[in-house]
Structures are given as C-alpha cells and as structure tokens.
mmCIF file of C-alpha atoms in Angstrom:
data_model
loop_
_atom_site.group_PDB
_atom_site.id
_atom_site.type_symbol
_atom_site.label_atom_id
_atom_site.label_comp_id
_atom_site.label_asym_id
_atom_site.label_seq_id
_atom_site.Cartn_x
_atom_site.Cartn_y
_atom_site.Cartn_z
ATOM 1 C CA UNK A 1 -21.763 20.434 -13.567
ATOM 2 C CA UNK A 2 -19.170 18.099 -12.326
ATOM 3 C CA UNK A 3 -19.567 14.610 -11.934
ATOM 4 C CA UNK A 4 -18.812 13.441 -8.073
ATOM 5 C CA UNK A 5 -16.911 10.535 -7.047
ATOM 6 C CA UNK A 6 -16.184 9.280 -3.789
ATOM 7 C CA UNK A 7 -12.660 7.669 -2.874
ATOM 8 C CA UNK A 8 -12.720 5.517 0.095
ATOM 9 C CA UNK A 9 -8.905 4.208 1.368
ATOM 10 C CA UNK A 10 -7.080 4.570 4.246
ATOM 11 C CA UNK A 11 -3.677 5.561 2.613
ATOM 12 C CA UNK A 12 -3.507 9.120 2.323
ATOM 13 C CA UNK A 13 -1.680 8.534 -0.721
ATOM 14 C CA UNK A 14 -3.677 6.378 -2.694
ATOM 15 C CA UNK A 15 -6.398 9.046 -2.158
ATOM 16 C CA UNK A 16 -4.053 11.675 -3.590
ATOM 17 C CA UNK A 17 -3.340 9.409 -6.710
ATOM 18 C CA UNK A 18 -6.776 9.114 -7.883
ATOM 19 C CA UNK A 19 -7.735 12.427 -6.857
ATOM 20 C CA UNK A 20 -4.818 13.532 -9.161
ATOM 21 C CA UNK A 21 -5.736 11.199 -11.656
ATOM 22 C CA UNK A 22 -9.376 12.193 -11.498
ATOM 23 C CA UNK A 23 -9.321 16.111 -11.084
ATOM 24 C CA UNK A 24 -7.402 15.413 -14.196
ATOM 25 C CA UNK A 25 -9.835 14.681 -16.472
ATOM 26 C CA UNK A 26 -12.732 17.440 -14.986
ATOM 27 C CA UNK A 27 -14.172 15.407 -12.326
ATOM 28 C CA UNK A 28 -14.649 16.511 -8.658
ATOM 29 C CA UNK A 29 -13.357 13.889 -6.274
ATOM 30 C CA UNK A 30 -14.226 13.967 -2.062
ATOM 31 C CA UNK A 31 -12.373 11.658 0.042
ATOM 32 C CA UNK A 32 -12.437 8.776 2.639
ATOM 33 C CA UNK A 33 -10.260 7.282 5.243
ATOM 34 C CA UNK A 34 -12.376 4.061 5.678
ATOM 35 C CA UNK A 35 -15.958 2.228 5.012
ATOM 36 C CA UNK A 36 -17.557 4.451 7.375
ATOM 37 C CA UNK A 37 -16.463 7.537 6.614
ATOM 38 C CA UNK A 38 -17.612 7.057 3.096
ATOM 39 C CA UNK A 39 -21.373 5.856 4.484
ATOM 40 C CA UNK A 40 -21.507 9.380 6.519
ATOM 41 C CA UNK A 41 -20.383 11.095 3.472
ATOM 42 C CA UNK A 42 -22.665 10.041 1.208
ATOM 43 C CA UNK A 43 -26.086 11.525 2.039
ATOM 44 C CA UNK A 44 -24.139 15.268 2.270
ATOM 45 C CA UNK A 45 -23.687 15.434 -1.820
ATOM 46 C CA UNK A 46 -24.831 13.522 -5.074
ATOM 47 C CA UNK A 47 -22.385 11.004 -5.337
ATOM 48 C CA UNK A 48 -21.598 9.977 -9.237
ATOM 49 C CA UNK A 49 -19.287 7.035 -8.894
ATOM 50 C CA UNK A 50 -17.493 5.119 -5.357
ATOM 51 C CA UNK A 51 -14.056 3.981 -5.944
ATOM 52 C CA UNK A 52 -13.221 1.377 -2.772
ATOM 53 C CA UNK A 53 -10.196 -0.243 -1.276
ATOM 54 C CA UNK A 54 -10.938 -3.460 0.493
ATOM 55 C CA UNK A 55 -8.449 -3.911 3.198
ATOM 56 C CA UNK A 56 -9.769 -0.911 5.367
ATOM 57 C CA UNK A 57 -10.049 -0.160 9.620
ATOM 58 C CA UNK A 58 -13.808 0.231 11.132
ATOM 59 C CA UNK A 59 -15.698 -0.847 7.953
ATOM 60 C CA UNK A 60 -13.982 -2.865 5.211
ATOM 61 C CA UNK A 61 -14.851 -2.408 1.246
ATOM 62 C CA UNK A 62 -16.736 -5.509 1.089
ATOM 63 C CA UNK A 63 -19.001 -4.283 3.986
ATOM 64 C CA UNK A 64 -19.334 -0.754 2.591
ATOM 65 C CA UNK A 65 -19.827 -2.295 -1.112
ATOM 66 C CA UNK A 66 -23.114 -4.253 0.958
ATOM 67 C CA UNK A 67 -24.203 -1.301 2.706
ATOM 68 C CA UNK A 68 -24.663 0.667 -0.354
ATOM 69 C CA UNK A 69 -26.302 -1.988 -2.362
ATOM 70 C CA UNK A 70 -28.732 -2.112 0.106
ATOM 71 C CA UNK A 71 -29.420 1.357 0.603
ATOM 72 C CA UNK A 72 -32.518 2.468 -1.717
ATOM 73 C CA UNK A 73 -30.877 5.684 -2.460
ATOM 74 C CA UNK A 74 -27.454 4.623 -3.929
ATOM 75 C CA UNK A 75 -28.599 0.761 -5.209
ATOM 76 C CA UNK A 76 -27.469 1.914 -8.894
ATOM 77 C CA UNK A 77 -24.437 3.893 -7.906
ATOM 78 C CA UNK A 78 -21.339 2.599 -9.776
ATOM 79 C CA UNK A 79 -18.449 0.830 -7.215
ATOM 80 C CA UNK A 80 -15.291 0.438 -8.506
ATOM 81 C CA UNK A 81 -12.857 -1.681 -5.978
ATOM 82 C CA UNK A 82 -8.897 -0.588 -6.112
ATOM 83 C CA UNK A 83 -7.020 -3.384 -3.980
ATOM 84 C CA UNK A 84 -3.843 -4.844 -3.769
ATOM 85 C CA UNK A 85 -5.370 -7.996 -2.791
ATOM 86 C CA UNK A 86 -5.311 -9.681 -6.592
ATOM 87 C CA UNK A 87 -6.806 -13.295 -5.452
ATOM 88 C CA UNK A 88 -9.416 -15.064 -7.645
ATOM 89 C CA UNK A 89 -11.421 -15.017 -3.768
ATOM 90 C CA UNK A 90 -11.717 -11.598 -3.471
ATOM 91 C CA UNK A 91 -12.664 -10.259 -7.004
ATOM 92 C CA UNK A 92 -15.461 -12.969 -6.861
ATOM 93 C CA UNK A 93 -16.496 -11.857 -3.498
ATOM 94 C CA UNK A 94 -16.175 -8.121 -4.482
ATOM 95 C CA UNK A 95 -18.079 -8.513 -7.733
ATOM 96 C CA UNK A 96 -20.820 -10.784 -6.329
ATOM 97 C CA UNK A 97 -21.024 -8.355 -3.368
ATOM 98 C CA UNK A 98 -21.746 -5.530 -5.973
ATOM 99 C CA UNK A 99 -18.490 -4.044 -7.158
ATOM 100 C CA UNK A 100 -18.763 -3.022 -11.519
ATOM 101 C CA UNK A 101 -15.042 -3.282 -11.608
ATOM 102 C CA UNK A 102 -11.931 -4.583 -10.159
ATOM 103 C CA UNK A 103 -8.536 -2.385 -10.296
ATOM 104 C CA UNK A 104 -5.772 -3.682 -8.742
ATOM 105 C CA UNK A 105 -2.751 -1.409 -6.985
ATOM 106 C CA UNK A 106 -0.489 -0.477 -8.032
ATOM 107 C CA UNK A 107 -3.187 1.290 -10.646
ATOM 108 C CA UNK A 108 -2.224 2.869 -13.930
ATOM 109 C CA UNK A 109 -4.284 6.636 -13.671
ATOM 110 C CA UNK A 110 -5.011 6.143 -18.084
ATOM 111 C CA UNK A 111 -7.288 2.986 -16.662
ATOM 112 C CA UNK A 112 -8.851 4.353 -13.709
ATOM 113 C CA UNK A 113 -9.935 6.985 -15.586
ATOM 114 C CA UNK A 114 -10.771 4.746 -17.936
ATOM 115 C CA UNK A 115 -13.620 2.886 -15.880
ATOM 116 C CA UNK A 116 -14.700 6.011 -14.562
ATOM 117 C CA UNK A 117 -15.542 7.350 -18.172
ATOM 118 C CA UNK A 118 -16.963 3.640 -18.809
ATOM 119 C CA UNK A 119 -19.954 4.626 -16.278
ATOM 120 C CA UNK A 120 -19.930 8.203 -16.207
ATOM 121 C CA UNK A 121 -20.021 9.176 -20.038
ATOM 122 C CA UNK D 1 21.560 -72.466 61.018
ATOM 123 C CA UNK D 2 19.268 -69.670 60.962
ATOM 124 C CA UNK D 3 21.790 -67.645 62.201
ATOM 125 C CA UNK D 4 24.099 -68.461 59.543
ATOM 126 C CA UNK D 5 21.374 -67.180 57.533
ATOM 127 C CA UNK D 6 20.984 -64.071 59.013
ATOM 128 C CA UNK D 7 24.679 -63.286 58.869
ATOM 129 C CA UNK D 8 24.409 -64.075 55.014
ATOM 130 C CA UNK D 9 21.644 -61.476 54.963
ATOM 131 C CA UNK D 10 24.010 -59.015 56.706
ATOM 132 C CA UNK D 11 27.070 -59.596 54.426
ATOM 133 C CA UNK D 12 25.169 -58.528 51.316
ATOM 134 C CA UNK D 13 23.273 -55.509 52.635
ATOM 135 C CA UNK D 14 27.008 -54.539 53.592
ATOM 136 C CA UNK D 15 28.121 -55.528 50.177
ATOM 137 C CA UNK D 16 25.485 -53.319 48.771
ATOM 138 C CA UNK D 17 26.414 -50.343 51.236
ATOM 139 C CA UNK D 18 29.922 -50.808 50.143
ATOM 140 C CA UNK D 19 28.429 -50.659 46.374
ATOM 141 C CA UNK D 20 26.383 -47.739 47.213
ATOM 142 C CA UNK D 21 29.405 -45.669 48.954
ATOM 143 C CA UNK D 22 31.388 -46.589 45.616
ATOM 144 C CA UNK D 23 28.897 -45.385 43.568
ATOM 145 C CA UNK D 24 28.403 -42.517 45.896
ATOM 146 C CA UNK D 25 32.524 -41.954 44.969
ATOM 147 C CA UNK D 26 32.010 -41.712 41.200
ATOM 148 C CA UNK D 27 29.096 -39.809 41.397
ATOM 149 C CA UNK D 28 30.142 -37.109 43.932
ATOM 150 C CA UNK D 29 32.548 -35.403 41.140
ATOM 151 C CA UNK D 30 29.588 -35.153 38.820
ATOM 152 C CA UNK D 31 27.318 -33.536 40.819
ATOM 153 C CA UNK D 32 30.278 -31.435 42.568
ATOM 154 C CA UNK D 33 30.576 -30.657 38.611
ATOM 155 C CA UNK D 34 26.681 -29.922 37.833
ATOM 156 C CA UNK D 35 27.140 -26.890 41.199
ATOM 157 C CA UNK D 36 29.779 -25.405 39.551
ATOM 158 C CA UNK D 37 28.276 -25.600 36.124
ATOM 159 C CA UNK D 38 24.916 -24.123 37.374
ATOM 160 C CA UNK D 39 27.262 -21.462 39.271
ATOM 161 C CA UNK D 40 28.416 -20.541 35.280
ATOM 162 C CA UNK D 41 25.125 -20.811 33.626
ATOM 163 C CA UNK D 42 23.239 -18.732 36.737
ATOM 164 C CA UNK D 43 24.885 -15.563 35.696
ATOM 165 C CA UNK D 44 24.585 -16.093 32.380
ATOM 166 C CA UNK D 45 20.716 -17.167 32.273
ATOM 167 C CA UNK D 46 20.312 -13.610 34.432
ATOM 168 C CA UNK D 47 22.358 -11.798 30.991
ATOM 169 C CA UNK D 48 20.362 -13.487 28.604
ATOM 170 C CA UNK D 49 17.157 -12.985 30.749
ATOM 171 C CA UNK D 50 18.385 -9.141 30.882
ATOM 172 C CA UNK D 51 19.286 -9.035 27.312
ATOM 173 C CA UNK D 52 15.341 -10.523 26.091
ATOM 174 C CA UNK D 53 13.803 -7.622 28.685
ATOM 175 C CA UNK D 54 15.962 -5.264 27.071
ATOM 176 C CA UNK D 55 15.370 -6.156 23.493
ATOM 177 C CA UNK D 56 11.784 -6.542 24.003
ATOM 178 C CA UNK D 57 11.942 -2.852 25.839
ATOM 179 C CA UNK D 58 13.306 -1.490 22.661
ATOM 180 C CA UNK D 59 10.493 -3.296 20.081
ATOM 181 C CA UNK D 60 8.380 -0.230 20.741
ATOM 182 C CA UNK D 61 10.808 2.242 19.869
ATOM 183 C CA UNK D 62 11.630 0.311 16.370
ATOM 184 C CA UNK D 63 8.212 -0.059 15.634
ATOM 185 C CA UNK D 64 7.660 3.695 16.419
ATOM 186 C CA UNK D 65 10.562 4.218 13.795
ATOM 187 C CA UNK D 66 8.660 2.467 11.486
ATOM 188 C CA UNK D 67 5.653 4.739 11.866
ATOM 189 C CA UNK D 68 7.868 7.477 11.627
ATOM 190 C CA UNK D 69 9.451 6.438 8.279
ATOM 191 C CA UNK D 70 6.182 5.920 6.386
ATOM 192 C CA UNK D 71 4.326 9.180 7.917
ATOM 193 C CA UNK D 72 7.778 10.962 6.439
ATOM 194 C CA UNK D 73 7.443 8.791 2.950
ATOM 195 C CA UNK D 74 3.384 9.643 3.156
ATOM 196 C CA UNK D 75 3.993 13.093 3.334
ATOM 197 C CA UNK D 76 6.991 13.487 0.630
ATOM 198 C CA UNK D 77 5.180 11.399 -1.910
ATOM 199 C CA UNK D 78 1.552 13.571 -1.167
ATOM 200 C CA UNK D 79 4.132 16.629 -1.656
ATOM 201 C CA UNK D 80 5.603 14.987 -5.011
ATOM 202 C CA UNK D 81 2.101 14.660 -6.104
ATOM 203 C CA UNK D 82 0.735 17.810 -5.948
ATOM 204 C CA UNK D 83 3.933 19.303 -7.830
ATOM 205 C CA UNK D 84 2.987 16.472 -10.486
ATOM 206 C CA UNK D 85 -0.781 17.614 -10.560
ATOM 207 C CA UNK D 86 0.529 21.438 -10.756
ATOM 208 C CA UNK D 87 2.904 20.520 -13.560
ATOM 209 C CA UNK D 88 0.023 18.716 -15.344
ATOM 210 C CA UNK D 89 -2.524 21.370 -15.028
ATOM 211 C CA UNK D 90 0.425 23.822 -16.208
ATOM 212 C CA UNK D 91 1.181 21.855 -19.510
ATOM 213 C CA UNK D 92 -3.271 21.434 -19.982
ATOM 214 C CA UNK D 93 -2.979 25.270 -20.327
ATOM 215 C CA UNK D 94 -0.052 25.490 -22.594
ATOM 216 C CA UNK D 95 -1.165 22.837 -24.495
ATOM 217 C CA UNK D 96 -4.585 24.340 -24.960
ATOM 218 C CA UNK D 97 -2.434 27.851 -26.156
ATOM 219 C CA UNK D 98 -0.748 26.133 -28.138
ATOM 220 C CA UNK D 99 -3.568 24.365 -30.070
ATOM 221 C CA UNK D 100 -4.965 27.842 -30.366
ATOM 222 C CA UNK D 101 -1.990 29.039 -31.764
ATOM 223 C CA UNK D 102 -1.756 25.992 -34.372
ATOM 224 C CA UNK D 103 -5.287 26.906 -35.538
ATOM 225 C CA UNK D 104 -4.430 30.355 -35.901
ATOM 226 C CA UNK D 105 -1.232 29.865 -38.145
ATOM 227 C CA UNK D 106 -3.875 27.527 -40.087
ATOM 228 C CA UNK D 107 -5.882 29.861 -40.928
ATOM 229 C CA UNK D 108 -2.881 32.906 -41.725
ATOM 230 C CA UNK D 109 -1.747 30.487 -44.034
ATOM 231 C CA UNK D 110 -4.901 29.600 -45.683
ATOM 232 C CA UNK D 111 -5.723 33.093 -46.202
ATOM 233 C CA UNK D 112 -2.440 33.770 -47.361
ATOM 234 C CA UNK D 113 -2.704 31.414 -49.999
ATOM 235 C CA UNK D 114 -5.930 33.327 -50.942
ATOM 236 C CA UNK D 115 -4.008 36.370 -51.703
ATOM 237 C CA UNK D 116 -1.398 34.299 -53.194
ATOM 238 C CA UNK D 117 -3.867 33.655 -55.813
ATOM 239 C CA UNK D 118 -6.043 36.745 -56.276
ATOM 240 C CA UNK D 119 -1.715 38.443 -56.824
ATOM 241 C CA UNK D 120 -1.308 36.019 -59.420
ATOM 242 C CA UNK D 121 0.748 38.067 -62.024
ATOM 243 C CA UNK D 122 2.226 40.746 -59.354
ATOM 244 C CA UNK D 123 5.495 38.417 -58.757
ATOM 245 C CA UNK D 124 6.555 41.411 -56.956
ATOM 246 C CA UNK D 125 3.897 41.612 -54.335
ATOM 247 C CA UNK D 126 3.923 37.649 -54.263
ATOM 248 C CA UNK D 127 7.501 37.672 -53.285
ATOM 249 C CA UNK D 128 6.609 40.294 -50.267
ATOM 250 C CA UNK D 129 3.665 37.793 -49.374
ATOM 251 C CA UNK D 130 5.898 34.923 -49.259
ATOM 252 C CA UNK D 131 7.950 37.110 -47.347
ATOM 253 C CA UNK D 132 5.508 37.709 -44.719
ATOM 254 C CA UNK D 133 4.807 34.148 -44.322
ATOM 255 C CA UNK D 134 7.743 32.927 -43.593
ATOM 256 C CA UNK D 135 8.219 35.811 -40.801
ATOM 257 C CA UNK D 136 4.771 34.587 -38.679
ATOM 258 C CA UNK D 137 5.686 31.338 -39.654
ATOM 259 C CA UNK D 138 6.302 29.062 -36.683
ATOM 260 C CA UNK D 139 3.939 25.830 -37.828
ATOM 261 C CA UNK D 140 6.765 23.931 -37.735
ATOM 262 C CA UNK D 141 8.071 24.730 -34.279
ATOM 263 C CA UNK D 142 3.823 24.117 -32.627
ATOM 264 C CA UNK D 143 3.921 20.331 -34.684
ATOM 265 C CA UNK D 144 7.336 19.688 -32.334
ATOM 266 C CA UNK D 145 6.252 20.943 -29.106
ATOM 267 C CA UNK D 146 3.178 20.117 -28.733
ATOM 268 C CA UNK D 147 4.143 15.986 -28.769
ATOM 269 C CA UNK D 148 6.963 16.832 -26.422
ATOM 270 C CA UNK D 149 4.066 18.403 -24.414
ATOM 271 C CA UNK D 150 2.314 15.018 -24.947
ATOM 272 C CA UNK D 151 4.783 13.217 -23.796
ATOM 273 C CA UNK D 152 5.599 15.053 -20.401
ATOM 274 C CA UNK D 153 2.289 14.282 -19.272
ATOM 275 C CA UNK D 154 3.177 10.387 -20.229
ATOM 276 C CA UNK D 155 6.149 10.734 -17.757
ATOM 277 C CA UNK D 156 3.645 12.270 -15.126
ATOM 278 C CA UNK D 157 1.410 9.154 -15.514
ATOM 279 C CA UNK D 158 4.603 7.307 -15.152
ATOM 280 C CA UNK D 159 5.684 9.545 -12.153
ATOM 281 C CA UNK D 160 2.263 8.994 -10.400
ATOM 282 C CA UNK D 161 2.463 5.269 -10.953
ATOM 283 C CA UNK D 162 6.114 4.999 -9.725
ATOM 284 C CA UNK D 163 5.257 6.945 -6.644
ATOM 285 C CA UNK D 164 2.461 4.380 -5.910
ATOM 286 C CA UNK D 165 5.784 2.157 -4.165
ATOM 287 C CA UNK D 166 5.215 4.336 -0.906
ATOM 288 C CA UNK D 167 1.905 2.751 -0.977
ATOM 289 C CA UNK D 168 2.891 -0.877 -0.779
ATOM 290 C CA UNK D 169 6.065 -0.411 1.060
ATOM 291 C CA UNK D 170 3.852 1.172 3.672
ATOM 292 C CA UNK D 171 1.697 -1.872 4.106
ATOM 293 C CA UNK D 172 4.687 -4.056 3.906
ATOM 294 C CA UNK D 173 6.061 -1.942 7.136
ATOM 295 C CA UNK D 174 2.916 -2.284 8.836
ATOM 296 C CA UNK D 175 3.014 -6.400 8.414
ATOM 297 C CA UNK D 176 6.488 -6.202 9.920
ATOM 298 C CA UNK D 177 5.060 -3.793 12.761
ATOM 299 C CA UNK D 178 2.471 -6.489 13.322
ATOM 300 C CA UNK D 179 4.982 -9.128 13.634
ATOM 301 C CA UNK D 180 6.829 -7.081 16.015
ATOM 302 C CA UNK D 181 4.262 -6.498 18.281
ATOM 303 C CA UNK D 182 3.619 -9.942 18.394
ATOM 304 C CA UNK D 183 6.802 -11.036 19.458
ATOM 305 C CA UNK D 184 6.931 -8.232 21.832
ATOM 306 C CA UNK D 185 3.768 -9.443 23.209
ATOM 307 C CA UNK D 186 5.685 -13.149 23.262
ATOM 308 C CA UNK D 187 8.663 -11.947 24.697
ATOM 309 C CA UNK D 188 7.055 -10.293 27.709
ATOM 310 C CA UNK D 189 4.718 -13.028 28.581
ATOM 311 C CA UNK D 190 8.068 -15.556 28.649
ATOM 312 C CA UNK D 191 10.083 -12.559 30.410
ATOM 313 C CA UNK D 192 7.773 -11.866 33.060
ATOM 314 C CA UNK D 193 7.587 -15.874 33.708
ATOM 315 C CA UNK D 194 11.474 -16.138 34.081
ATOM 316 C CA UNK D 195 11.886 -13.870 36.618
ATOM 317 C CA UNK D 196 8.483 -11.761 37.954
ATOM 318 C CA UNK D 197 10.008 -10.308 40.454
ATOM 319 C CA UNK D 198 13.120 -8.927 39.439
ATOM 320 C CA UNK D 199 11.735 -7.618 36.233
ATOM 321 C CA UNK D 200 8.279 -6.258 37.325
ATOM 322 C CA UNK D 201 9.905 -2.756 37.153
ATOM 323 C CA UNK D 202 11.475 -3.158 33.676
ATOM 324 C CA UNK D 203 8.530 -4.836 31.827
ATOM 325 C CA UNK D 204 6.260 -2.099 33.447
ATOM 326 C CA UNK D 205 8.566 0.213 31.645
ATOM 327 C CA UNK D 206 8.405 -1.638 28.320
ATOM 328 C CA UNK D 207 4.916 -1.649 28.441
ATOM 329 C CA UNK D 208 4.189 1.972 29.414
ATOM 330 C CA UNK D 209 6.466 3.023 25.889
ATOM 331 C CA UNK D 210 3.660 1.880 24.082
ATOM 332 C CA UNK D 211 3.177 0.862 20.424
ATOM 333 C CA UNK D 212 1.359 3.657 17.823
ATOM 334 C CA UNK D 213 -0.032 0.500 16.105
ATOM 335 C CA UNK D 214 -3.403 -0.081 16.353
ATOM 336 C CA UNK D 215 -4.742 -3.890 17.247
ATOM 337 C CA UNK D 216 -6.551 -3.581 13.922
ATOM 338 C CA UNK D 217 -4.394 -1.950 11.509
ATOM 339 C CA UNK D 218 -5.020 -3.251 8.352
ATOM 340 C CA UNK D 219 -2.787 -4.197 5.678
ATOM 341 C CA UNK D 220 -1.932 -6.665 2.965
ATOM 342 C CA UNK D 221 1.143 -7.885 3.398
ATOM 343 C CA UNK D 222 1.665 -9.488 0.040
ATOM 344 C CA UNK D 223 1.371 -6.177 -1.140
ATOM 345 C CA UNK D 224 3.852 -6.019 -4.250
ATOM 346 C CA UNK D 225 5.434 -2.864 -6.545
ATOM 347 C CA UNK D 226 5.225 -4.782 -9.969
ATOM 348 C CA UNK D 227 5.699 -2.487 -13.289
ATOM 349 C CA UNK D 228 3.269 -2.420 -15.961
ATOM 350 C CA UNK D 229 0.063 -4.174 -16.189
ATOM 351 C CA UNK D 230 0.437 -8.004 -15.948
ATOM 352 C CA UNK D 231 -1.910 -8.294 -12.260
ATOM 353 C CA UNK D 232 -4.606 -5.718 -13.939
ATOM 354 C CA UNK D 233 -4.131 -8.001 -16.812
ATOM 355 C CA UNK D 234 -4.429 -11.319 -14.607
ATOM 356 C CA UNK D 235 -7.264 -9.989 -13.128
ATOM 357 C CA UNK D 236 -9.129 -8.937 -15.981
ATOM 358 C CA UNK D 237 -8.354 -12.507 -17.739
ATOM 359 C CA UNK D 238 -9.773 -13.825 -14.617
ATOM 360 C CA UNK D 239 -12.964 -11.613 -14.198
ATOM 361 C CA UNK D 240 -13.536 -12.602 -18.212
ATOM 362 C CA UNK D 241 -12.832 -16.284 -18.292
ATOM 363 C CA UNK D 242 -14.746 -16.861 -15.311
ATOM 364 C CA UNK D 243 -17.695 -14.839 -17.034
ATOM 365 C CA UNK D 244 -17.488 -12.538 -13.498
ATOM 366 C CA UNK D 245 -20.451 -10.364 -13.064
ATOM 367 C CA UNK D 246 -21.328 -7.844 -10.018
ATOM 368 C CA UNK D 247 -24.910 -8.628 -8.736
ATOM 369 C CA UNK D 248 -25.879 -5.527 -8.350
#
C-alpha cells in the first residue's frame, strides 16, 4: 500500500514539484492550498508524512505545524517545512514548533525525497 | 511749546507714511509678480493633480497585469511539469525493459559458454556457436543506453529545479503588487485632499477598477532563484551547529 503524504502550499506549482518529485519514487501525494485546508484534509485519509510551506493565507505553517502537534491523532506524524524564508528565526521557530526537517526553496527533488525516505522507510 | 511738539509728532508719522508708500513702491512689482506666477503654476498644479489621478487610476490595471503574468507563468510551468513527469515515468519503463533485457543477454551468454564447453573438440559447431552469439549480441549497446537513460532523468531533476524560478519570481511580483497597492492607496488619499470636488468622479472610478490582490496575500519577498545547494547547505550547517531539534 502506498505511503500518503500531504503537501500544504499555496503555489500551485510548488505543489506540482513535489508531487512530481514524490509520485516519483511510489508514493501517493494529496494536496493543499493553505494551513487549513490541510487540517480539513487530514481526518479524510491516513496521512504518512506533511510537507509545509510557512508563508501561507488563512492558516500559516507554523500554526498548522501547532495544530497538529497538538492533535492526539497526528502528534507523531512526520512535518517537513519547505520555505523560502532561510533565516536562523524561522528554522528555530519551525523546529521548536515541531517541524523534523527544514528544506529550503528552491528544493532539489533527490533531497526531498530524501527526507521523505528518512521517515518513511 | 507743546505744539511744537505735536507738529514733531506729525512730521514723523508722515515720514513713516512716506516710508511706507515707498516700500509699498518696491513691493507692489513683487506681489504683481507672485499673481502672475500663481496664474502659471495654477494650471500646472491642476496637470500634475490630473496626471497623479490618472496614474493612480491606472495602478489597478498594472497590478492586474501582474496577476495575469504569473497565472500565465503558473500554468506553463504546471504544463512543463507534467510533460517532465510523463517523460520520467516513460524512461522508468524503458529503463526497467531494458534491465530485463541486460539480464536476459546475461544469461544467453552464460549458457552459451556452457555449450561452448560441453563442444569442446567440434571447432566446427563452436565456430557456428560463436556465430550465434555475436548475432543476439547487443550487451554492448544495453551498457550505453541505459546511463544515457540515467542521465536524462538527471536533466529532469535539473528541469524540475530550474522551473522552480516561476515560484520565486511569483512572490517577487506579488511584493511589488503590494507596494503598488500601497501607493495607490497613498496616492488617492493625497488626490482626493487636493481637489475633492473636482476629482470625486475620477477617484470613484479608480476605486471601482479594483485590485485582484488580496489584503493578505502572502509572500516572501526576499524570495531568491540561487543554483545548487549553498542555502540547503546554510541551513543544514545552521540546524547542526546550533544542535537544532524539533520538540515534538
């Protein structure tokens, strides 16, 4: 069975490029325009891995990154966070919020699918 | 005496009438000079007052441009991508022939090096073998492509990574959307001070050719294209030397 990750970003095209990058190497990928979008979508199917952008409209990464953390149900998912924001600030805030990984854009698809396999194999 | 005085009085308040009306002399050419140069700059305060109503009447249109050109870039680069993805799944099947193929020719030859060797003395029937061989042979030509296969899919990573530029251009273009709604914003409120009445009707226009924008779009507008992987590499240095750790 395939192995579900979520992609939450509000540029249609990043979404493509890790879907791409993802469908790739065997794994089924659902998509995201923004924070909450990707809290609605998550109680529909078992989600494997959530791959976040920060800067996002209605519900930003770090919020969504919070609101999974403390949901019961998806505590232990892994988060990765793909942002062009590259500041020492942020990656703190994103790790200490409860992000397993820090990607920036532009991303190379060999490394995001590295980290994915780091979590899911 | 006192009216000797009084007459003294008299002669200076007419000395300083007689100042004033000289002064009055000098000054009369001035101001005669300030009318005519307010008669000049009248006209041309009402251009440049028409010129910031219609500039700030067009800000919607350019930033509407702007949308335009990275929904068009959006949608070429999500077309690019799926050609790249069908191109990749493409060259994951022949590769996967191909492998087939390699292990196939593997094991022709092995066994054909079995009956090389169970014909030993029959040079005859060796020769025909050796024959065969080098008729199904095409080892040689599976050990070239399959690298070139190799590296097509290394110029679709790189094609995929390239292609991430729409990306950051398109958060660049909605900083400089921000900015102009700003200054269209700005440009109103200092328009509509100027002159209310007169341009009631023109900034009601302006405003009803609203901007696609939202208030909250959201963007980084330090976003930067940069080849290779010196910010992954930054940031990695970063999350390591600073022993970084998520909490969850």
């Amino acid at each position: 069975m395939k192995k579900v990750i979520l992609i939450a970003d509000d540029s249609p095209t990043i979404r493509k490029f890790v879907s791409v990058a993802l469908t790739m190497r065997g794994f089924e990928v659902i998509a995201a325009s923004d924070g909450m979008e990707a809290l609605e979508k998550l109680p529909n199917v078992k989600i494997d891995l959530i791959i976040t952008d920060l800067n996002m409209p209605n519900l930003d990464g770090f919020e969504l990154i919070k609101n999974i953390r403390e949901n019961e149900n998806y505590k232990d998912v892994p988060i990765i966070i793909l942002s062009s924001l590259a500041g020492s600030t942020e990656i703190e805030r994103g790790l200490k919020t409860g992000a397993n990984s820090y990607l920036v854009k532009p991303f190379d698809p060999k490394r995001v699918q590295y980290e994915v396999a780091k979590y899911l194999n | 005496m006192e009216e000797a005085k009084n007459l003294v009085s008299v002669f200076d308040k007419l000395n300083d009438l007689k100042s004033l009306f000289k002064f009055g002399e000098k000054i009369v050419p001035i101001i005669q000079s300030l009318v005519e140069f307010m008669k000049d700059i009248i006209p041309l305060l009402d251009t440049i007052n028409t010129s910031i109503a219609d500039s700030t009447s067009k800000m919607p249109i350019a930033s509407n441009q702007i949308n335009d050109v990275t929904n068009a870039t959006e949608m070429a680069t999500c077309q690019i991508l799926d050609l790249v993805d069908d191109i990749s799944n493409a060259l994951a099947s022949i590769e996967t022939a191909l492998i087939t193929e390699k292990e196939r020719q593997e094991k022709i030859e092995l066994l054909a090096q079995s009956l090389n060797n169970a014909l030993e003395g029959n040079t005859g029937l060796q020769e025909q073998l050796k024959e065969l061989l080098e008729l199904t042979k095409d080892r040689r030509i599976l050990e070239t492509v399959i690298p070139l296969i190799e590296a097509i899919r290394e110029d679709s990573y790189k094609i995929t990574m390239a292609l991430q530029v729409q990306d950051i251009t398109a958060q660049q273009l909605a900083a400089v959307n921000h900015l102009i709604n700003s200054v269209h914003s700005k440009l109103s409120l200092i328009v509509a001070d100027i002159e209310k009445s007169e341009l009631n009707s023109e900034m009601g226009s302006s405003r009803s050719n609203s901007f696609d924008t939202p208030d909250g779009a959201h963007y980084d507008a330090n976003a930067s294209f940069t080849r290779g992987e010196g910010v992954q590499q930054k940031v990695d240095d970063l999350i390591r030397e600073n022993n970084l750790r998520s909490n969850s």
